[in-house]
Short mmCIF file of C-alpha atoms and ligand atoms in Angstrom, two decimals:
data_model
loop_
_atom_site.label_atom_id
_atom_site.label_comp_id
_atom_site.label_asym_id
_atom_site.label_seq_id
_atom_site.Cartn_x
_atom_site.Cartn_y
_atom_site.Cartn_z
CA MET A 1 26.58 -17.24 -14.01
CA THR A 2 29.38 -18.68 -12.14
CA PRO A 3 28.33 -21.80 -10.09
CA ASN A 4 29.57 -20.11 -6.57
CA SER A 5 28.27 -16.49 -7.56
CA LEU A 6 26.25 -14.74 -4.85
CA HIS A 7 23.07 -15.29 -7.64
CA ALA A 8 23.98 -19.01 -8.05
CA ARG A 9 23.72 -19.38 -4.29
CA ASP A 10 20.96 -17.43 -4.14
CA ILE A 11 18.53 -19.08 -7.02
CA ALA A 12 19.79 -22.12 -5.17
CA SER A 13 18.32 -21.26 -1.57
CA LEU A 14 16.31 -18.18 -1.70
CA VAL A 15 12.71 -18.41 -2.60
CA HIS A 16 11.72 -15.04 -3.60
CA GLN A 17 8.30 -13.37 -2.79
CA GLN A 18 6.17 -12.70 -6.04
CA THR A 19 7.55 -14.16 -8.26
CA ASN A 20 7.85 -16.31 -11.67
CA LEU A 21 10.28 -19.42 -9.79
CA ASP A 22 11.62 -21.00 -13.36
CA GLN A 23 12.14 -17.33 -14.59
CA HIS A 24 14.04 -16.65 -11.40
CA ALA A 25 15.94 -20.22 -11.38
CA ARG A 26 16.96 -19.08 -15.15
CA ASP A 27 17.86 -15.60 -14.88
CA GLY A 28 18.46 -14.78 -11.34
CA ALA A 29 17.53 -11.64 -9.49
CA VAL A 30 18.92 -8.06 -9.23
CA ILE A 31 20.56 -8.08 -5.58
CA ILE A 32 20.97 -4.75 -4.05
CA ALA A 33 23.72 -4.55 -2.10
CA ARG A 34 23.96 -0.40 -1.28
CA GLY A 35 21.78 2.17 -1.21
CA GLU A 36 22.15 5.91 -0.65
CA GLY A 37 19.75 8.76 -0.56
CA CYS A 38 17.01 7.79 -3.38
CA ARG A 39 19.55 5.49 -4.62
CA VAL A 40 20.42 1.95 -4.68
CA TRP A 41 23.31 -0.15 -5.96
CA ASP A 42 23.35 -3.77 -7.05
CA SER A 43 26.28 -6.24 -6.62
CA GLU A 44 27.28 -5.38 -10.13
CA GLY A 45 27.31 -1.93 -8.97
CA LYS A 46 25.15 -0.34 -11.47
CA GLN A 47 22.99 2.53 -9.75
CA TYR A 48 19.51 3.40 -10.04
CA ILE A 49 16.95 5.91 -8.66
CA GLU A 50 14.11 3.43 -6.56
CA ALA A 51 11.07 5.16 -7.70
CA MET A 52 9.01 2.66 -5.78
CA ALA A 53 10.91 3.32 -2.37
CA GLY A 54 11.36 -0.44 -2.09
CA LEU A 55 7.87 -1.57 -1.82
CA TRP A 56 6.09 2.21 -1.76
CA CYS A 57 8.00 2.40 2.06
CA ALA A 58 11.73 3.73 2.56
CA SER A 59 10.00 7.67 2.87
CA LEU A 60 13.40 8.21 4.07
CA GLY A 61 15.52 6.77 1.36
CA PHE A 62 18.59 4.08 2.21
CA SER A 63 20.85 6.27 4.29
CA GLU A 64 19.23 7.57 7.10
CA ARG A 65 21.66 7.60 9.63
CA ARG A 66 19.14 8.28 12.43
CA LEU A 67 16.91 6.02 12.26
CA ALA A 68 20.01 3.28 12.70
CA ASP A 69 20.78 5.16 15.75
CA ALA A 70 17.52 4.70 17.49
CA ALA A 71 17.90 1.29 16.54
CA HIS A 72 21.24 0.58 17.88
CA ARG A 73 20.44 3.00 21.11
CA GLN A 74 16.85 0.74 21.79
CA MET A 75 18.67 -2.47 21.45
CA LEU A 76 21.37 -1.80 24.01
CA GLU A 77 18.51 -0.31 26.61
CA LEU A 78 15.80 -2.96 26.35
CA PRO A 79 16.05 -4.90 23.30
CA TYR A 80 12.92 -6.73 23.08
CA TYR A 81 9.66 -6.56 25.53
CA HIS A 82 5.88 -7.40 24.96
CA THR A 83 2.95 -6.41 25.69
CA PHE A 84 1.07 -9.63 26.72
CA PHE A 85 -0.67 -10.36 30.24
CA GLN A 86 -0.44 -5.79 31.20
CA LYS A 87 3.07 -5.81 30.27
CA GLY A 88 4.22 -2.43 28.39
CA HIS A 89 7.02 -0.25 27.50
CA THR A 90 8.20 3.45 26.78
CA PRO A 91 8.52 3.21 23.31
CA ALA A 92 4.98 1.25 22.68
CA VAL A 93 3.53 4.32 24.68
CA GLU A 94 4.86 6.93 23.13
CA LEU A 95 4.46 5.40 19.55
CA ALA A 96 0.62 5.04 20.17
CA GLU A 97 0.59 8.38 22.08
CA LYS A 98 2.06 9.45 18.86
CA LEU A 99 0.22 8.02 16.56
CA LEU A 100 -3.13 8.83 18.05
CA ALA A 101 -1.98 12.80 18.42
CA VAL A 102 -1.50 12.86 14.38
CA ALA A 103 -4.55 10.58 13.44
CA PRO A 104 -7.50 11.86 11.79
CA ALA A 105 -10.41 12.75 14.37
CA GLY A 106 -12.21 9.69 15.77
CA MET A 107 -9.03 7.53 16.65
CA GLU A 108 -9.44 6.17 20.03
CA ARG A 109 -6.35 3.06 21.08
CA VAL A 110 -3.81 1.77 18.80
CA LEU A 111 -2.48 -1.96 18.73
CA PHE A 112 0.77 -3.26 16.82
CA GLN A 113 1.41 -6.12 14.61
CA CYS A 114 4.77 -6.55 12.25
CA SER A 115 3.10 -6.03 9.17
CA GLY A 116 0.71 -4.74 7.21
CA SER A 117 -1.04 -7.77 6.56
CA GLU A 118 -1.54 -8.46 9.79
CA ALA A 119 -2.78 -4.94 10.65
CA ASN A 120 -5.23 -6.10 8.57
CA ASP A 121 -6.25 -9.28 9.51
CA ALA A 122 -6.14 -7.39 13.09
CA ALA A 123 -9.37 -4.99 11.61
CA ILE A 124 -11.30 -8.02 10.28
CA LYS A 125 -11.08 -9.50 13.70
CA LEU A 126 -11.91 -6.88 15.05
CA ALA A 127 -14.95 -6.75 12.77
CA TRP A 128 -16.20 -10.03 13.81
CA LEU A 129 -15.71 -8.97 16.96
CA TYR A 130 -17.61 -5.95 17.49
CA TRP A 131 -20.28 -7.62 15.61
CA GLY A 132 -20.43 -10.18 17.69
CA VAL A 133 -21.11 -7.39 20.72
CA GLN A 134 -23.73 -6.04 19.41
CA GLY A 135 -25.66 -9.46 19.13
CA GLN A 136 -25.74 -9.40 15.15
CA PRO A 137 -22.87 -12.22 14.60
CA GLY A 138 -24.27 -13.31 11.58
CA ARG A 139 -22.56 -10.14 10.21
CA THR A 140 -19.54 -11.59 8.52
CA LYS A 141 -19.36 -11.05 5.39
CA ILE A 142 -16.19 -8.30 4.37
CA ILE A 143 -16.03 -6.24 1.85
CA GLY A 144 -12.63 -5.79 -0.88
CA ARG A 145 -12.42 -4.07 -4.27
CA VAL A 146 -11.05 -5.65 -7.69
CA ARG A 147 -7.50 -4.93 -7.78
CA GLY A 148 -7.41 -3.95 -3.96
CA TYR A 149 -3.95 -5.13 -2.12
CA HIS A 150 -4.90 -5.51 1.23
CA GLY A 151 -1.75 -8.22 2.46
CA ASN A 152 -0.83 -12.04 2.38
CA THR A 153 -2.20 -13.76 5.66
CA VAL A 154 -5.10 -15.62 4.75
CA ALA A 155 -7.06 -13.48 5.51
CA SER A 156 -6.17 -10.04 4.55
CA VAL A 157 -5.21 -11.69 1.11
CA SER A 158 -8.60 -12.82 0.68
CA LEU A 159 -9.84 -9.39 1.42
CA SER A 160 -7.56 -8.59 -2.18
CA GLY A 161 -8.63 -8.40 -5.04
CA GLN A 162 -5.76 -10.28 -6.37
CA PRO A 163 -6.94 -13.13 -8.56
CA HIS A 164 -3.23 -14.20 -9.11
CA MET A 165 -2.72 -14.34 -5.18
CA HIS A 166 -5.55 -16.19 -4.31
CA ALA A 167 -4.90 -18.99 -7.55
CA GLY A 168 -3.58 -22.29 -6.30
CA PHE A 169 -3.88 -21.55 -2.84
CA ASN A 170 -8.24 -22.53 -2.49
CA LEU A 171 -8.34 -18.76 -1.91
CA PRO A 172 -10.41 -16.69 -1.20
CA LEU A 173 -11.94 -18.16 2.07
CA PRO A 174 -15.34 -18.24 1.65
CA GLY A 175 -17.61 -14.48 3.11
CA PHE A 176 -15.06 -12.09 1.23
CA LEU A 177 -16.77 -9.86 -1.65
CA HIS A 178 -14.71 -8.00 -3.94
CA THR A 179 -16.51 -4.69 -5.30
CA ASP A 180 -16.13 -2.79 -8.46
CA ASN A 181 -12.57 -1.23 -9.04
CA PRO A 182 -12.55 2.96 -9.05
CA ASN A 183 -10.40 3.12 -12.54
CA PHE A 184 -12.01 5.73 -13.77
CA TYR A 185 -9.69 5.87 -16.72
CA ARG A 186 -10.08 2.35 -17.54
CA SER A 187 -13.85 1.41 -16.35
CA SER A 188 -15.70 4.56 -17.45
CA HIS A 189 -18.08 5.21 -20.37
CA ASP A 190 -17.38 7.53 -23.11
CA GLY A 191 -18.40 10.86 -21.98
CA GLU A 192 -19.45 9.45 -18.00
CA THR A 193 -17.90 12.52 -15.85
CA GLU A 194 -16.27 10.76 -12.33
CA GLU A 195 -19.06 12.23 -10.33
CA ALA A 196 -21.67 10.15 -12.27
CA PHE A 197 -18.65 7.22 -12.30
CA GLY A 198 -18.59 7.34 -9.10
CA GLU A 199 -22.50 7.26 -8.36
CA ARG A 200 -21.71 3.96 -10.61
CA MET A 201 -19.28 2.60 -8.38
CA ALA A 202 -21.08 3.45 -5.05
CA ASP A 203 -24.50 1.88 -6.59
CA SER A 204 -22.82 -1.52 -8.13
CA LEU A 205 -21.66 -1.50 -4.20
CA GLU A 206 -25.08 -0.66 -2.64
CA ALA A 207 -26.92 -3.75 -5.46
CA LEU A 208 -23.87 -6.04 -3.74
CA ILE A 209 -24.85 -5.58 -0.18
CA VAL A 210 -28.73 -5.65 -0.98
CA ALA A 211 -28.00 -8.71 -2.86
CA GLU A 212 -26.33 -10.49 0.08
CA GLY A 213 -28.26 -8.90 2.50
CA PRO A 214 -27.15 -6.02 4.63
CA ASP A 215 -27.52 -7.95 7.83
CA THR A 216 -24.71 -10.34 6.60
CA ILE A 217 -22.30 -8.00 6.04
CA ALA A 218 -19.46 -6.63 8.56
CA ALA A 219 -16.89 -4.06 7.13
CA PHE A 220 -16.19 -2.85 3.78
CA PHE A 221 -11.87 -1.98 3.31
CA ALA A 222 -10.23 0.36 0.66
CA GLU A 223 -7.13 1.66 0.36
CA PRO A 224 -7.13 5.64 -0.38
CA VAL A 225 -5.43 5.78 -3.33
CA GLN A 226 -5.26 1.82 -4.77
CA GLY A 227 -1.45 1.10 -4.51
CA GLY A 228 -0.78 -3.20 -5.98
CA GLY A 229 -3.79 -2.48 -8.15
CA GLY A 230 -1.60 -0.10 -10.10
CA ALA A 231 -1.59 3.03 -7.89
CA ILE A 232 -5.07 4.53 -8.95
CA THR A 233 -6.65 7.36 -7.59
CA PRO A 234 -10.22 7.68 -6.78
CA PRO A 235 -12.16 9.23 -9.29
CA ARG A 236 -13.92 12.99 -7.78
CA GLY A 237 -16.43 12.19 -4.98
CA TYR A 238 -16.14 8.48 -5.40
CA PHE A 239 -15.56 8.01 -1.44
CA ASP A 240 -18.10 10.60 -0.54
CA ARG A 241 -20.88 8.19 -2.18
CA ILE A 242 -19.37 5.22 -1.17
CA GLN A 243 -19.17 5.93 2.75
CA ALA A 244 -22.70 6.81 2.10
CA VAL A 245 -23.58 3.27 1.38
CA LEU A 246 -21.78 2.21 3.94
CA ARG A 247 -23.69 5.01 6.52
CA LYS A 248 -26.86 3.96 5.46
CA TYR A 249 -26.50 0.19 5.87
CA ASP A 250 -24.10 0.96 9.38
CA ILE A 251 -21.23 -0.96 7.49
CA LEU A 252 -18.06 -0.51 9.48
CA PHE A 253 -15.60 1.21 7.04
CA ILE A 254 -11.91 0.73 7.70
CA ALA A 255 -9.36 2.93 5.76
CA ASP A 256 -6.25 0.65 4.27
CA GLU A 257 -3.46 3.48 4.99
CA VAL A 258 -0.48 1.42 4.54
CA ILE A 259 0.48 3.18 1.60
CA CYS A 260 -0.80 6.28 1.61
CA GLY A 261 -0.01 7.05 5.92
CA PHE A 262 2.57 9.53 6.51
CA GLY A 263 2.33 12.43 3.79
CA ARG A 264 2.27 9.82 0.36
CA THR A 265 -1.02 11.50 -0.57
CA GLY A 266 0.31 15.22 0.52
CA ASN A 267 -1.49 15.00 3.81
CA MET A 268 -0.98 13.13 6.65
CA TRP A 269 -3.34 10.12 5.84
CA GLY A 270 -5.35 9.46 2.53
CA SER A 271 -8.41 9.69 4.78
CA ASP A 272 -7.34 13.70 4.99
CA THR A 273 -6.89 13.75 1.69
CA TYR A 274 -10.86 12.02 0.37
CA ALA A 275 -12.65 13.40 3.84
CA LEU A 276 -13.10 9.59 4.43
CA GLN A 277 -14.47 8.99 8.53
CA PRO A 278 -13.17 5.09 8.75
CA ASP A 279 -13.81 3.85 12.14
CA MET A 280 -10.13 1.43 12.14
CA ILE A 281 -7.28 2.81 10.35
CA SER A 282 -4.42 0.59 9.30
CA CYS A 283 -0.91 1.41 8.51
CA ALA A 284 2.38 -0.09 8.27
CA LYS A 285 5.46 1.06 5.92
CA GLN A 286 6.42 4.73 6.38
CA LEU A 287 5.63 4.37 10.07
CA SER A 288 8.80 3.02 10.89
CA ALA A 289 10.11 3.92 6.54
CA ALA A 290 10.69 0.93 6.19
CA TYR A 291 13.83 0.70 8.69
CA GLN A 292 12.09 -1.76 10.93
CA PRO A 293 8.53 -4.18 10.15
CA ILE A 294 5.80 -2.43 12.30
CA SER A 295 2.25 -1.97 11.29
CA ALA A 296 -0.59 -0.40 13.54
CA LEU A 297 -4.18 -0.50 13.54
CA MET A 298 -6.10 2.71 15.31
CA VAL A 299 -9.41 1.54 15.92
CA GLY A 300 -12.10 4.44 16.69
CA ALA A 301 -14.53 4.93 19.73
CA ARG A 302 -17.63 2.25 18.75
CA VAL A 303 -15.03 -0.51 17.95
CA HIS A 304 -12.77 0.35 21.27
CA GLU A 305 -16.06 -0.17 23.43
CA ALA A 306 -16.76 -3.50 21.64
CA MET A 307 -13.48 -4.94 22.80
CA LEU A 308 -13.85 -3.66 26.71
CA GLU A 309 -17.29 -5.71 26.53
CA ALA A 310 -15.75 -8.38 24.60
CA SER A 311 -12.61 -8.60 27.21
CA ARG A 312 -15.23 -8.73 30.02
CA ARG A 313 -17.19 -11.34 28.35
CA HIS A 314 -14.64 -14.12 27.78
CA GLY A 315 -12.09 -12.79 30.41
CA SER A 316 -9.74 -11.18 28.33
CA PHE A 317 -9.01 -9.70 24.51
CA GLY A 318 -7.47 -12.54 23.19
CA HIS A 319 -5.53 -11.49 20.60
CA GLY A 320 -1.64 -10.96 20.26
CA TYR A 321 1.88 -11.27 18.26
CA THR A 322 5.19 -11.53 20.29
CA TYR A 323 6.48 -9.06 18.09
CA GLY A 324 3.78 -6.89 17.96
CA GLY A 325 4.92 -3.78 19.14
CA HIS A 326 8.51 -4.45 19.43
CA PRO A 327 10.59 -1.72 20.92
CA VAL A 328 13.16 -2.03 18.24
CA ALA A 329 10.19 -1.08 16.05
CA CYS A 330 8.59 1.21 17.67
CA ALA A 331 11.81 3.53 18.56
CA VAL A 332 12.47 3.81 15.04
CA ALA A 333 8.97 4.21 14.11
CA LEU A 334 9.11 7.13 16.87
CA GLU A 335 12.37 8.47 14.88
CA THR A 336 11.16 8.64 11.77
CA LEU A 337 7.61 10.16 13.16
CA ARG A 338 9.79 13.44 14.64
CA ILE A 339 11.57 13.36 11.20
CA TYR A 340 8.44 13.46 9.52
CA GLU A 341 7.53 16.61 11.83
CA GLU A 342 10.85 18.62 11.78
CA ARG A 343 11.30 18.27 8.14
CA ASP A 344 8.02 18.99 7.42
CA ILE A 345 7.76 15.96 4.89
CA VAL A 346 4.55 16.32 3.81
CA GLY A 347 4.78 19.87 3.26
CA HIS A 348 7.93 19.21 0.95
CA VAL A 349 5.37 16.46 -0.55
CA ARG A 350 3.41 19.31 -1.75
CA THR A 351 6.44 21.22 -2.93
CA VAL A 352 7.44 18.91 -4.97
CA ALA A 353 4.40 17.12 -6.55
CA PRO A 354 3.70 19.40 -9.15
CA ALA A 355 7.42 18.40 -11.04
CA PHE A 356 6.60 14.98 -10.22
CA LEU A 357 2.66 14.64 -11.94
CA ASP A 358 3.77 16.86 -13.91
CA GLY A 359 7.25 15.47 -15.20
CA LEU A 360 5.47 12.02 -15.70
CA ALA A 361 2.60 13.90 -17.27
CA ALA A 362 4.86 15.02 -19.79
CA TYR A 363 5.10 11.85 -21.42
CA ALA A 364 0.84 11.54 -22.45
CA ASP A 365 1.59 11.89 -25.61
CA HIS A 366 4.17 9.18 -26.01
CA PRO A 367 2.84 5.86 -28.15
CA LEU A 368 2.60 3.69 -26.11
CA VAL A 369 0.84 5.64 -23.53
CA GLY A 370 -2.65 6.41 -21.91
CA ASP A 371 -3.06 7.96 -19.64
CA VAL A 372 -1.49 9.33 -16.29
CA ARG A 373 -2.65 10.16 -12.66
CA GLY A 374 -1.41 10.74 -9.47
CA VAL A 375 -1.44 12.73 -5.97
CA GLY A 376 0.98 13.79 -4.26
CA LEU A 377 4.14 11.57 -4.63
CA ILE A 378 2.24 8.76 -6.24
CA ALA A 379 1.21 7.97 -9.85
CA GLY A 380 0.35 5.65 -12.22
CA VAL A 381 0.80 5.90 -15.82
CA GLU A 382 -1.72 3.39 -18.00
CA LEU A 383 0.04 2.32 -20.88
CA MET A 384 -2.38 1.51 -24.21
CA ALA A 385 -2.68 0.69 -27.37
CA ASP A 386 -5.16 2.93 -29.03
CA LYS A 387 -5.43 5.88 -26.73
CA ALA A 388 -8.67 7.75 -28.82
CA SER A 389 -10.98 3.87 -27.83
CA ARG A 390 -9.16 3.14 -24.92
CA THR A 391 -8.01 -0.54 -26.14
CA PRO A 392 -5.22 -2.34 -24.00
CA PHE A 393 -2.52 -4.20 -25.26
CA PRO A 394 -3.23 -7.93 -25.04
CA PRO A 395 -1.90 -9.14 -21.76
CA GLY A 396 0.85 -11.24 -23.92
CA LEU A 397 2.72 -8.74 -25.14
CA GLY A 398 3.88 -7.82 -21.90
CA VAL A 399 3.94 -4.10 -22.49
CA GLY A 400 4.11 -3.03 -18.99
CA LEU A 401 7.48 -5.50 -18.28
CA ARG A 402 9.05 -4.44 -21.48
CA VAL A 403 8.59 -0.90 -19.66
CA GLN A 404 9.94 -2.00 -16.66
CA GLY A 405 13.03 -3.65 -18.15
CA GLY A 406 13.75 -0.48 -20.38
CA CYS A 407 13.79 1.72 -17.21
CA GLU A 408 15.89 -0.75 -14.77
CA ALA A 409 18.39 -0.59 -18.18
CA ALA A 410 18.36 3.26 -17.56
CA GLY A 411 18.78 3.15 -14.11
CA LEU A 412 15.21 3.21 -12.75
CA ILE A 413 13.66 1.16 -10.54
CA VAL A 414 9.42 1.11 -11.27
CA ARG A 415 7.09 -1.15 -10.93
CA ALA A 416 4.94 -2.39 -13.78
CA ILE A 417 1.81 -3.68 -12.63
CA GLY A 418 0.16 -5.39 -15.94
CA ASP A 419 0.17 -2.35 -18.09
CA ARG A 420 -0.05 0.31 -15.75
CA ILE A 421 3.68 1.81 -14.09
CA ALA A 422 3.24 2.67 -10.55
CA PHE A 423 5.65 5.50 -9.01
CA THR A 424 5.58 5.86 -5.52
CA PRO A 425 9.58 7.79 -4.91
CA PRO A 426 11.16 8.01 -0.76
CA LEU A 427 9.01 11.04 -0.45
CA ILE A 428 12.28 13.09 0.76
CA ILE A 429 13.28 13.25 -3.54
CA ASP A 430 13.62 16.52 -4.31
CA GLU A 431 12.98 18.11 -8.27
CA GLY A 432 16.62 17.86 -9.41
CA GLU A 433 16.22 14.00 -8.26
CA ILE A 434 12.57 13.67 -10.13
CA GLY A 435 13.82 15.67 -13.45
CA GLU A 436 16.68 12.71 -13.26
CA MET A 437 13.79 9.86 -12.95
CA CYS A 438 11.48 11.46 -15.74
CA ARG A 439 14.30 11.49 -17.98
CA ARG A 440 15.06 8.49 -17.11
CA PHE A 441 11.68 6.80 -17.51
CA GLY A 442 11.62 8.48 -20.81
CA GLN A 443 14.64 6.27 -21.87
CA GLY A 444 12.81 2.87 -20.72
CA LEU A 445 9.35 4.54 -22.65
CA ASP A 446 11.81 4.61 -25.69
CA ALA A 447 13.41 1.32 -25.66
CA ALA A 448 9.84 -0.58 -24.64
CA TRP A 449 8.94 1.41 -27.57
CA CYS A 450 11.43 0.65 -30.18
CA GLY A 451 11.88 -2.72 -28.91
CA MET A 452 8.10 -3.36 -30.06
CA GLN A 453 8.48 -1.85 -33.48
CA ALA A 454 11.33 -4.77 -33.72
CA ALA A 455 9.54 -7.12 -32.46
CA PRO A 456 5.78 -6.99 -31.67
CA SER A 457 4.40 -10.27 -30.77
CA LEU A 458 7.06 -11.16 -28.69
CA ALA A 459 6.31 -11.05 -24.93
CA ALA A 460 8.83 -9.76 -22.56
CA GLU A 461 11.22 -11.80 -21.32
C1 PLP B 1 -2.49 -0.98 1.31
C2 PLP B 1 -1.61 -2.34 1.44
N1 PLP B 1 -2.31 -3.33 2.80
C3 PLP B 1 -1.65 -3.64 3.44
C4 PLP B 1 -0.11 -4.49 2.80
C5 PLP B 1 0.49 -5.53 3.05
O1 PLP B 1 1.21 -5.50 4.06
P1 PLP B 1 2.52 -6.25 4.34
O2 PLP B 1 3.13 -6.56 2.92
O3 PLP B 1 3.40 -5.22 5.25
O4 PLP B 1 1.95 -7.35 4.88
C6 PLP B 1 -0.33 -4.03 1.66
C7 PLP B 1 1.40 -4.20 0.59
O5 PLP B 1 2.21 -3.35 -0.17
C8 PLP B 1 -0.63 -2.83 0.58
O6 PLP B 1 0.17 -2.07 0.16
#
């Protein structure tokens, strides 16, 4: 690395997020220079298939001209305005209308923010507001799930079940609880059916609620498919049982659709795929195909009525962000939703999903692979030392990172989450590109396998 290279300047100036800082200081970063379709090129000219769509978000790939044009047009027309103090602008109104038109039944109003974390933060605040208005201010506790990922603001990271993001930060905040992770493959008992496993998960949630006191619980959050936890699909019947428990104790349910929203699971919403009936829905990422930072929180009738009542009591609805509902972001999101409709992106996901899921499942017999599971265009491949007994690799072996490294060498960007390899390619991926993605994955798996034969006890660098 030469002293004035981009890589050296990067090390000398930039803090990378969710990164081992010593490792970055030593090895530098892969700097992505440009993109086209489902592919990106790094600063050295190496090409990759981006099988994570960046961070589960670049649904239309990396070269959608219409989104750039929409941003440019809006910047010339009205580059900034806000929605505080009864002011507004056309793109925010049109986007809110459009979202409600495509939302699952029951959503009544939309609040805009800039990130998924902020949308979930707002949902937590609204859950507290709701119970205050109901005369039950003692209902403050928020339940998430082990390995759930809801963001990085102080509240949304507390809600996330990700101990490595709490460590050292004095987090989680008190009053944030985590119930079991529904990874059927990893956590089911021998011979247990998916339905029985789902029931056990719901029983465990109920036991937590009863132990804490139902009149202390405000809300439960869940991603329809857990993303940052490892692309974990819920087992059959799981959400039916979970929702029955929530109804029994009148606990608000927030569906975090930040990854699943806008077609990822083969329906517009993960809530459609799993028959969820949430009180609020947070969404972001694919809302703008990631071309602009924007998120939305949609609220159902009972939460909206509580907001109106709180505003009456306190003189205003005391919440908002300078850039929430930014006109350029709204214009880009609107254009994104138009493209989804015109190109029937949800239908496309359903068409290519079998090639995607079967292509990955073809590696189920690979010596490193224990399980392959997914829905639509999201899948997780779990690596296992011993498939029959479901014995994981010792964490120190870094098998997931070895596979991720092998894939990158083969020109494929995937994400190792522990020993689960996550795939969420752009929604525009076609069958040819899926075939190439799977071929490169096979190369990555083989490279990791060979590396482990040569140096079985070395942790991945
Ligand atoms: C399900 C889910 N919720 C919330 C977030 C946080 O979104 P952001 O990083 O935009 O704050 C993420 C980020 O990956 C996510 O996957």
